[in-house]
XYZ file of C-alpha atoms in Angstrom:
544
model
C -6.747 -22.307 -0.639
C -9.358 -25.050 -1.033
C -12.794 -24.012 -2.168
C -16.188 -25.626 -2.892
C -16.424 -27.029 -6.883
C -19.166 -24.350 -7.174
C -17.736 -21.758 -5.548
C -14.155 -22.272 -7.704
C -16.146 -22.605 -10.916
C -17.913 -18.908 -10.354
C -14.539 -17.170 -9.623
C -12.881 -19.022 -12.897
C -16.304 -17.427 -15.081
C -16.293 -14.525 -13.211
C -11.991 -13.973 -14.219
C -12.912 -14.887 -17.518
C -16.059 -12.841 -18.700
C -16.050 -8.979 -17.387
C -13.898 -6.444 -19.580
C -12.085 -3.451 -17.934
C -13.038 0.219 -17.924
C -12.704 2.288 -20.929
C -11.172 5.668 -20.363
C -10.175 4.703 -16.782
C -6.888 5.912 -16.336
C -4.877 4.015 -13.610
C -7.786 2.700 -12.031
C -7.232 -0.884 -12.870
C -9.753 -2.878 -14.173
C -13.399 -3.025 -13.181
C -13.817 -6.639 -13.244
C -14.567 -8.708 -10.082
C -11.345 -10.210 -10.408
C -8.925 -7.862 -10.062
C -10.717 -5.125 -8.349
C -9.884 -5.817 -4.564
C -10.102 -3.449 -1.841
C -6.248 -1.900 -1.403
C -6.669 -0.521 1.971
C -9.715 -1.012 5.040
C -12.669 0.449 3.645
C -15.727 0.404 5.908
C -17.448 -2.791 6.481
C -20.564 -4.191 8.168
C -20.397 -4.999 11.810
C -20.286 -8.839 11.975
C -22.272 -11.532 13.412
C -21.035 -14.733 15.374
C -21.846 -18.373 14.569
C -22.476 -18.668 18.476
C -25.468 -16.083 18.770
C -23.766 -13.192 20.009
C -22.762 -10.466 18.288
C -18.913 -9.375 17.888
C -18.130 -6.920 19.821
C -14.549 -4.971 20.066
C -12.268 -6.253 23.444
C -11.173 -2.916 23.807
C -12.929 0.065 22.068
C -11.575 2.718 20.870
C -10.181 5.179 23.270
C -12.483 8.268 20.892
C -14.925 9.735 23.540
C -18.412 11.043 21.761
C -19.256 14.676 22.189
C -22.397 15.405 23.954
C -25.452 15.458 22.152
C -26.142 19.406 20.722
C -29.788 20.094 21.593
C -31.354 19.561 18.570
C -34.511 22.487 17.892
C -37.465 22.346 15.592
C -37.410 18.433 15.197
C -39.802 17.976 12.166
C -41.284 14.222 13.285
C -42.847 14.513 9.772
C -39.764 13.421 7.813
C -39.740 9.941 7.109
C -36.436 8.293 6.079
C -36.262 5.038 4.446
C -32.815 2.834 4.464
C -31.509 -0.968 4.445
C -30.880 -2.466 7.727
C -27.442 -4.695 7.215
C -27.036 -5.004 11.403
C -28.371 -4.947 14.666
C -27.162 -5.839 18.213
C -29.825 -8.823 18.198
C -28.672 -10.287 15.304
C -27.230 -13.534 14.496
C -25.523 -15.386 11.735
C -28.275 -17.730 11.675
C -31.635 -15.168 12.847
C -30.670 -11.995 10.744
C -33.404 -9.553 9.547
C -31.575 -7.688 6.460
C -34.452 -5.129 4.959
C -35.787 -2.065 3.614
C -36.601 -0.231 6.684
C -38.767 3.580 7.346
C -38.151 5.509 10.127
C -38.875 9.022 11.429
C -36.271 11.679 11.816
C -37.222 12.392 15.672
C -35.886 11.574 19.011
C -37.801 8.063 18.932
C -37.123 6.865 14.979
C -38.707 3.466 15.497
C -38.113 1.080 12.533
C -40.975 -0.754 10.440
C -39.626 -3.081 8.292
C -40.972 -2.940 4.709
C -39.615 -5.539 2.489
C -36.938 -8.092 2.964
C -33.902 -8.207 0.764
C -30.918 -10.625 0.580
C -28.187 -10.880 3.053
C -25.277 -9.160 1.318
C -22.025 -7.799 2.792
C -22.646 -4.496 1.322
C -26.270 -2.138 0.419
C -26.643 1.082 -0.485
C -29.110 2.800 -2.444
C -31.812 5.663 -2.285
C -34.558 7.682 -3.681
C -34.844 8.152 -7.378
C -38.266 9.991 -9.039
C -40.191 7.528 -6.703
C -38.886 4.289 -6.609
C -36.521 2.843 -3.739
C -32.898 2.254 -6.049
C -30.280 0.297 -4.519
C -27.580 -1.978 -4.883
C -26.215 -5.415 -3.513
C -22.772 -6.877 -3.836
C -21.263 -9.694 -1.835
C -17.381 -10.216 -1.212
C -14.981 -13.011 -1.471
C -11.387 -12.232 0.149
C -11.624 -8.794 0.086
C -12.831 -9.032 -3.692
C -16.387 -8.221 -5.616
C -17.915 -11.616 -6.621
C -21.475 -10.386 -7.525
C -23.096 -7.017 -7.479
C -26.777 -6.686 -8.241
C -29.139 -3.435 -9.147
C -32.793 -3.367 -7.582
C -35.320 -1.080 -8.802
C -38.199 -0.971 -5.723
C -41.987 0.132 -6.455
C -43.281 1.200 -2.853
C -46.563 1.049 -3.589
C -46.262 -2.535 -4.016
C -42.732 -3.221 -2.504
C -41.869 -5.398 -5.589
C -38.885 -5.309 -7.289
C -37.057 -5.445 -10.960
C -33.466 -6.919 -10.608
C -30.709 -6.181 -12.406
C -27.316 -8.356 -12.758
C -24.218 -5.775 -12.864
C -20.426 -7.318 -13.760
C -18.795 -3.639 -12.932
C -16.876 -3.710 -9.299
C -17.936 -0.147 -9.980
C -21.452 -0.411 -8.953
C -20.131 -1.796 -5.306
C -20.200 1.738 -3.284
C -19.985 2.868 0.361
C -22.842 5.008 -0.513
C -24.906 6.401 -3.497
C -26.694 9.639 -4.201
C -29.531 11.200 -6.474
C -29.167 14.006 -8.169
C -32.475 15.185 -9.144
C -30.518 18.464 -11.543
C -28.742 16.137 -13.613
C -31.327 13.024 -13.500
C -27.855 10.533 -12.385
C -27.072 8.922 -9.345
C -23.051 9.621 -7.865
C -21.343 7.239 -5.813
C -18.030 6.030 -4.355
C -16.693 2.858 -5.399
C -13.240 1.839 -3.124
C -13.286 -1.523 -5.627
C -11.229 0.534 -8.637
C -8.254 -2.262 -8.652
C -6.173 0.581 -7.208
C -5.221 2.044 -4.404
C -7.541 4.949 -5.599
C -11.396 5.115 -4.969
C -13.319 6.245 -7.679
C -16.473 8.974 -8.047
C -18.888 6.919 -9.964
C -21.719 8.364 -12.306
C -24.958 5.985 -12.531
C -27.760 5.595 -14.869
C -30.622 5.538 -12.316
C -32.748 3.116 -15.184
C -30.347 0.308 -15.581
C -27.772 0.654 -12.744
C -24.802 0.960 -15.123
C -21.967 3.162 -13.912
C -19.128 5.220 -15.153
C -15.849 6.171 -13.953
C -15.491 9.999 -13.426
C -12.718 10.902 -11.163
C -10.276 9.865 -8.655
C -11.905 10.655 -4.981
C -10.916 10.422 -1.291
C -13.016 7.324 -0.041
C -16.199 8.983 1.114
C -18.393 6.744 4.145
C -21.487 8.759 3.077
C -23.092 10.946 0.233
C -25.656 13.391 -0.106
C -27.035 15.987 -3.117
C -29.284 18.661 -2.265
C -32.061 20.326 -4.742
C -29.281 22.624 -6.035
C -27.806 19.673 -7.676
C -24.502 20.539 -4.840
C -22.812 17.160 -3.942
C -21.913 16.585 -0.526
C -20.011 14.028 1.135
C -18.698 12.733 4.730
C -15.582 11.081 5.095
C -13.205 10.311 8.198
C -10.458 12.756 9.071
C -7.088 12.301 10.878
C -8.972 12.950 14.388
C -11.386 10.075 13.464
C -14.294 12.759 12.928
C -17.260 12.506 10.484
C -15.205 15.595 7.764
C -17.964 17.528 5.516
C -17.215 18.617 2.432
C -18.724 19.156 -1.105
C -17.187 17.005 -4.109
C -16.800 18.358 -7.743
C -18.682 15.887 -9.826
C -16.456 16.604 -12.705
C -12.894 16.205 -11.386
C -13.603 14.623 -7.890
C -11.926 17.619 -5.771
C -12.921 18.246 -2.550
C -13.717 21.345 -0.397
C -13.977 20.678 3.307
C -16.619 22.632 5.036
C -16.076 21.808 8.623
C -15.797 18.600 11.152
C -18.952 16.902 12.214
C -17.006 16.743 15.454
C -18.466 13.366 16.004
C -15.665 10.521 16.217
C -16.955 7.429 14.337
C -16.165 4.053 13.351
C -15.507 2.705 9.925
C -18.736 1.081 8.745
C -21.352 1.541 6.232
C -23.234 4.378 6.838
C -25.481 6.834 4.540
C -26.732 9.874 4.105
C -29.657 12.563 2.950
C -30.837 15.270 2.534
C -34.277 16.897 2.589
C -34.861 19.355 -0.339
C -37.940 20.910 1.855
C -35.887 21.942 4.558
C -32.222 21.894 3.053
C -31.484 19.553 6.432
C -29.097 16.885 5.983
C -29.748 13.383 7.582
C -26.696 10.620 8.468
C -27.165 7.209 9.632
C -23.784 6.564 11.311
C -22.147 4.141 13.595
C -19.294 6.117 16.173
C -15.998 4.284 17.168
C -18.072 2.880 20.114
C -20.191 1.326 17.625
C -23.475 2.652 18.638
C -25.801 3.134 15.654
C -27.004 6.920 16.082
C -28.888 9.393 13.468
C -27.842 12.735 13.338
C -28.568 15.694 11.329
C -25.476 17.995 9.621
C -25.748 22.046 8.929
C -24.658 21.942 4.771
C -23.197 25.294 5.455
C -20.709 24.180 9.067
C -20.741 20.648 9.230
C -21.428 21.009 12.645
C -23.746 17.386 13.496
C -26.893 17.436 15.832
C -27.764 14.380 17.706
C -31.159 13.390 17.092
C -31.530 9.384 18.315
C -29.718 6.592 18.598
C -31.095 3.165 16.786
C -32.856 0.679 19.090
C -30.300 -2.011 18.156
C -27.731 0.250 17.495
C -28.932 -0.661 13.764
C -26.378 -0.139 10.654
C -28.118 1.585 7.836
C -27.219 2.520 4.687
C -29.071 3.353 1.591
C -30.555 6.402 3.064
C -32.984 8.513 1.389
C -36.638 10.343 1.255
C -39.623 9.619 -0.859
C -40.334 12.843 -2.869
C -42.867 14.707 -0.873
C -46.515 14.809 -3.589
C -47.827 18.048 -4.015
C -51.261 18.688 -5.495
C -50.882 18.597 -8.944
C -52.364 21.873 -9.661
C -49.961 23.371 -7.190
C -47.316 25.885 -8.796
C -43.912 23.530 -9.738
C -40.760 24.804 -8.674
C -39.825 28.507 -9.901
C -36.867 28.267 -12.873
C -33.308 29.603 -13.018
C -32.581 29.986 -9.525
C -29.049 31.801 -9.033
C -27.527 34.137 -6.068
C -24.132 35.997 -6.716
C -22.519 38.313 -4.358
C -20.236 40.075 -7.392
C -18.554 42.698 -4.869
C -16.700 40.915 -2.477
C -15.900 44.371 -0.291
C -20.021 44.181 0.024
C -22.230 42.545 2.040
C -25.118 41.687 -0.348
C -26.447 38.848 -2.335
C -29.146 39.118 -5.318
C -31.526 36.634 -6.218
C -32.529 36.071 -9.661
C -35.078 33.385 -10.912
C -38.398 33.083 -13.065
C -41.393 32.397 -11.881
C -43.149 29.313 -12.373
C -44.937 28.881 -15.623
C -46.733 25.413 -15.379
C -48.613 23.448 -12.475
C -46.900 20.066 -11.177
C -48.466 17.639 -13.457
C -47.482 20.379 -16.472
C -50.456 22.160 -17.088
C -50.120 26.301 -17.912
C -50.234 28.007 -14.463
C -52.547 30.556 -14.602
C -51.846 32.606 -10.909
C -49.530 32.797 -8.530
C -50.528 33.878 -5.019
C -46.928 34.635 -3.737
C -43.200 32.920 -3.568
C -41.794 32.675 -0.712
C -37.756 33.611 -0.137
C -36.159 31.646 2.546
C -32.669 31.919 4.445
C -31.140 28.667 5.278
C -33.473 26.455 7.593
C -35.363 29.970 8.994
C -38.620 28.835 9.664
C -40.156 32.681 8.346
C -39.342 34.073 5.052
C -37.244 37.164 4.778
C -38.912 37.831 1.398
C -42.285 37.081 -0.592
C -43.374 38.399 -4.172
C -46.510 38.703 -3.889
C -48.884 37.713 -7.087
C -46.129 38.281 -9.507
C -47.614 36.485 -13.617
C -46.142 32.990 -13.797
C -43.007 33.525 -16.212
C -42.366 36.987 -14.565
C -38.442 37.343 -13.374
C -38.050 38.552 -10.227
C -34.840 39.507 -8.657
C -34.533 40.356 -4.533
C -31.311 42.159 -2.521
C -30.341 40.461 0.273
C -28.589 43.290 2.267
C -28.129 41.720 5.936
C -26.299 38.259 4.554
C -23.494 36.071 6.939
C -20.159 36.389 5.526
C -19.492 33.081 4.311
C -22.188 30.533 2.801
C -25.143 31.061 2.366
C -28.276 28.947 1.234
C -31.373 29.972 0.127
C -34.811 28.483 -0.701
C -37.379 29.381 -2.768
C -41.025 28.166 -2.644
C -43.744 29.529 -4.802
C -48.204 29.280 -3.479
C -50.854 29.513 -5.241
C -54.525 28.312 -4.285
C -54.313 24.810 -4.410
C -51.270 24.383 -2.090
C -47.209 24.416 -1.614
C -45.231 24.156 -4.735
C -41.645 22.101 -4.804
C -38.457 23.752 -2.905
C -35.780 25.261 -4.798
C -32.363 26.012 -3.476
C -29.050 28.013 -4.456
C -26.099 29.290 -2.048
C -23.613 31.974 -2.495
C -20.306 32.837 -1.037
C -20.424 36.198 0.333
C -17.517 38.311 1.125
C -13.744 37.945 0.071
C -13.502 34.019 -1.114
C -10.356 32.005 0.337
C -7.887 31.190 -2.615
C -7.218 28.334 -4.674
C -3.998 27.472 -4.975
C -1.237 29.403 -6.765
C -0.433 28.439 -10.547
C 2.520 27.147 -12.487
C 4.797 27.169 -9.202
C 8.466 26.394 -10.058
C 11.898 26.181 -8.523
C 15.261 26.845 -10.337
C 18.789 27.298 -9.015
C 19.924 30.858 -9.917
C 23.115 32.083 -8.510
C 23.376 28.264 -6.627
C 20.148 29.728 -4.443
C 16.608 28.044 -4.998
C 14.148 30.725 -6.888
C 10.312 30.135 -6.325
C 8.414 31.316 -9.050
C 4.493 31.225 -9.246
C 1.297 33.365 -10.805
C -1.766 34.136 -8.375
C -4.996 32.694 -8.412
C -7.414 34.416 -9.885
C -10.618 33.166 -8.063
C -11.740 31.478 -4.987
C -12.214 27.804 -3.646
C -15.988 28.975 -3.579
C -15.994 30.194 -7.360
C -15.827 33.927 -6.288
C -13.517 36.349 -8.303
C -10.272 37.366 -6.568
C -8.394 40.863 -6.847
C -4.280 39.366 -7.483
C -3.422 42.299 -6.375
C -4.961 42.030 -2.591
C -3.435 38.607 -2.125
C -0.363 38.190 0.215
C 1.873 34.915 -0.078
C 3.653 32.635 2.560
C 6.157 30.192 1.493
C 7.603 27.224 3.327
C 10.740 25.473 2.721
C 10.390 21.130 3.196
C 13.600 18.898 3.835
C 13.202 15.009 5.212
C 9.221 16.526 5.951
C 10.484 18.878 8.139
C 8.539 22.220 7.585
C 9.977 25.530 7.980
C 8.280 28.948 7.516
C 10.813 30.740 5.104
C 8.587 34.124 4.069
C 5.458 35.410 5.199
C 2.792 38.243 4.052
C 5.022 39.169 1.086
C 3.299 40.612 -1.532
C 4.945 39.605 -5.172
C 4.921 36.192 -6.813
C 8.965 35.432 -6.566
C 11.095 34.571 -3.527
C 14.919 33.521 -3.292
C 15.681 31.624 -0.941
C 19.063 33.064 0.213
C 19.127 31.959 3.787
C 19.419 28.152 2.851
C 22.447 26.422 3.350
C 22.879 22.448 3.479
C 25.959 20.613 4.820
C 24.883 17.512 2.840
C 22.826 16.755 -0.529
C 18.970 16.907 0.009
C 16.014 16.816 -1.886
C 14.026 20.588 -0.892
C 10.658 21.292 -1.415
C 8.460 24.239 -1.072
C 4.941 25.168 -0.247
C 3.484 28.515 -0.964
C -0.061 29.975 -0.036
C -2.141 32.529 -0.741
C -4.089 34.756 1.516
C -6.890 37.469 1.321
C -9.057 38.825 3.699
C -10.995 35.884 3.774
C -8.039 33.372 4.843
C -5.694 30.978 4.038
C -6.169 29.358 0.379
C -5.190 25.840 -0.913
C -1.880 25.423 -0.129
C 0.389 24.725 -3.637
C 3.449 22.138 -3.154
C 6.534 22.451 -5.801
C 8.477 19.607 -7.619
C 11.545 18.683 -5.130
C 14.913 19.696 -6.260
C 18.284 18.092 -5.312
C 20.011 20.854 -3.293
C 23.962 20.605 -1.598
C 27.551 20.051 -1.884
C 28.528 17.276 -3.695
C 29.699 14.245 -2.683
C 33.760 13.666 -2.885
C 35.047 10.591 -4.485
C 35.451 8.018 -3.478
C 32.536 7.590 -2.355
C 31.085 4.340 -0.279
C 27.149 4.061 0.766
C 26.528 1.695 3.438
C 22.684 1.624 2.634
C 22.272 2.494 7.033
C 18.611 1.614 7.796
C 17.921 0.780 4.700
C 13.972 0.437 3.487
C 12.234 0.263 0.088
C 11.112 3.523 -0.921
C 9.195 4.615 -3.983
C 10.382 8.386 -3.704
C 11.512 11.377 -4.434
C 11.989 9.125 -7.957
């Protein structure tokens, strides 16, 4: 490989100078040097030297849905995000930028600052100022990353220099609970990407967790993390992400087939509605909007020039600053699974927006979801009061409430919280083992004792199937039994094999997290002597 003096003489600083994680374990280093991508994370499109764009010889075969009729479009939301592609872009006459749009059927895009061509952005939102980062490759490897800090009033900027691969995301996220900004960083020097945590003031991040590479992030006002990543059927997958361990819960398909470029998302605490910039496997550039509680996506418009944007995010919406701030201790539980109710606890309000004592309420507001008319309002109650409301008439499932409090001098911030109503789906089983008893396998395991959705499960009520696995073939060997052992009699091998098994739980509410068992070397032995001809032989890195 021959490179430029200058360009040689930054990779040989650049191996030399950055230090690896601390407490990362097996997630490589996160210097530039060693943290390349180990698999094909999503990209920007890319522009020719000629003046035309590249475009795919043959696209993918994915056909889009149609467009769901999208109802109640707010054309008052305005998004901002960075442009990184359009159709009438060129390698030479290229218009990277902060951009705002509306979230309607006709967006539009008004460019508001210019920032330097990079191969990756993403940033959003954070207490007022536009966040984001920049990093540039170099054979599939992070050569520079750099942290921006935007005022909008003046659309100037404070930069920041960053030598952590870690800062390079597909997307970032503000949380505005927990004052930090998550992300997903594919550059980990594994074959791992990594949940990131990020101090919003200097751009610094921290390893947290192994996580499934995520094309888009989003937190709502509950301080719940969402993400979007791309499933087996090519589908935009919703799910929420544990910002502690990095375990994902699927919620439901987008049912939108896309391609694998930078994208973004957001979400708008006013209206709990979540916003994605996407590109789909036909590489059109399209926004949608995606129901937190289905993942089902709405079609709202597709980008002039089918524009790539990440970064996306919403300016906090000002409220008067003698309005009521946003009521305290927000939580719904639904303790009874066997009954259809969720109670709503929180405290009122006790100081204006800009932190002065509130002296009067005129109501709060209780909202459903995205229902445009409250099912519930308090009305007057003293600003500190605790109030507590029944909802008797919730869906069984998810649901997501907001909470916005009035007084005479306008709207007060949103608050949100969702609870799982009903009987929760189980997580998986516990300390699941197989021994050999008799010369038959014995699967051994305890139930779980609450739900994927944090709800409390009765072990008794639970039913178990269990599967039997040989060269990934998979073979139902018990259903609906009821106690938390299971020989497997029936199985009988003509030669050695390795034999997994798989059990599940059930209640009423479904199928929990499947649980998968250590393998165990099952069979007749082999009779000497003994000659192996290594047929079809392969490297493999299992069952050892």
């Amino acid at each position: 490989m021959n490179l430029p003096v200058k360009h040689l003489l930054f990779c040989l600083l650049a191996i030399g100078s950055y230090l690896p994680v601390a407490g990362q374990e097996n997630a490589g280093s996160d210097s530039f040097a060693t943290a390349k991508r180990q698999r094909p994370y999503a990209v920007a499109r890319t522009l020719r030297t000629d003046g035309k764009n590249i475009r795919k010889l043959q696209h993918s075969p994915y056909q889009q849905n149609a467009p769901a009729v999208l109802r109640n479009i707010s054309a008052k939301t305005q998004l901002y995000g960075t442009v990184i592609y359009a159709d009438d872009w060129t390698s030479t006459s290229n218009d990277f930028g902060i951009y705002a749009f509306r979230a309607s059927v006709s967006p539009g895009l008004e460019k508001k600052m210019a920032v330097a061509e990079a191969d990756g952005l993403t940033g959003d939102y954070v207490e007022g100022k536009y966040c984001y980062f920049d990093y540039k490759l170099y054979n599939g490897q992070v050569i520079e990353v750099n942290y921006h800090i935007v005022d909008p009033a003046t659309w100037t900027l404070t930069t920041l220099s960053k030598n952590s691969s870690l800062c390079a995301c597909s997307d970032v996220t503000y949380d505005r609970i927990s004052k930090k900004m998550y992300g997903c960083s594919p550059y980990t020097g594994s074959a791992e990407s990594a949940l990131v945590e990020i101090d919003p003031a200097s751009g610094d991040a921290r390893y947290l967790a192994p996580l499934p590479y995520m094309l888009a992030m989003a937190s709502d006002a509950a301080g719940t993390l969402f993400g979007i990543y791309m499933n087996d059927s090519g589908e935009g997958m919703l799910c929420r992400i544990n910002t502690l361990t990095g375990d994902i819960k699927d919620i439901g398909s987008t049912e939108l087939k896309i391609g694998n470029f930078l994208q973004s998302a957001t979400i708008d605490y006013d209206s709990n509605t979540l916003y994605w910039a996407t590109t789909t496997a036909e590489e059109t550039g399209v926004l949608y909007k995606v129901d937190p509680i289905t993942g089902q996506a709405s079609y709202l418009a597709q980008f002039p020039e089918n524009e790539e944007i990440t970064g996306l995010g919403i300016p906090g919406e000002a409220f008067p600053d003698e309005a009521p701030d946003r009521v305290e201790a927000l939580k719904a539980v639904a303790p009874d699974p066997e009954i259809q109710e969720a109670t709503l606890t929180f405290t009122a309000p006790r100081t204006c927006v800009d932190g002065t004592p509130l002296t009067e309420l005129t109501r709060i507001d209780l909202y459903r979801a995205t229902d445009t008319e409250p099912i519930h309002s308090f009305a007057r109650p003293d600003p500190g009061a605790l109030c507590s409301w029944t909802d008797r008439a919730p869906a069984p499932g998810i649901n997501t409430y907001r909470v916005i409090p009035v007084n005479d001098k306008g709207t007060g911030p949103t608050a949100f919280t969702w609870v799982y109503v009903g009987v929760d789906l189980p997580t998986a089983v516990k300390n699941l083992t197989v021994t050999l008893t008799g010369e038959k396998p014995v699967i051994t395991w305890e139930a779980p004792e609450t739900g994927v959705n944090g709800q409390l499960l009765n072990p008794a009520a639970l039913t178990y199937t269990v599967e039997r696995i040989i060269n990934e073939e998979t073979v139902p060997v018990a259903e609906n039994i009821t106690a938390t052992t299971f020989t497997d009699s029936e199985l009988e091998l003509a030669v050695q094999s390795f034999v997994y098994y798989r059990v599940t739980a059930i209640s009423a509410g479904g199928s929990g997290v499947p649980a998968l068992s250590r393998g165990i070397l099952y069979g007749p032995a082999y009779r000497l002597t003994f000659h192996e001809s290594f047929p079809e032989q392969q490297t493999a890195c299992s069952p050892w």
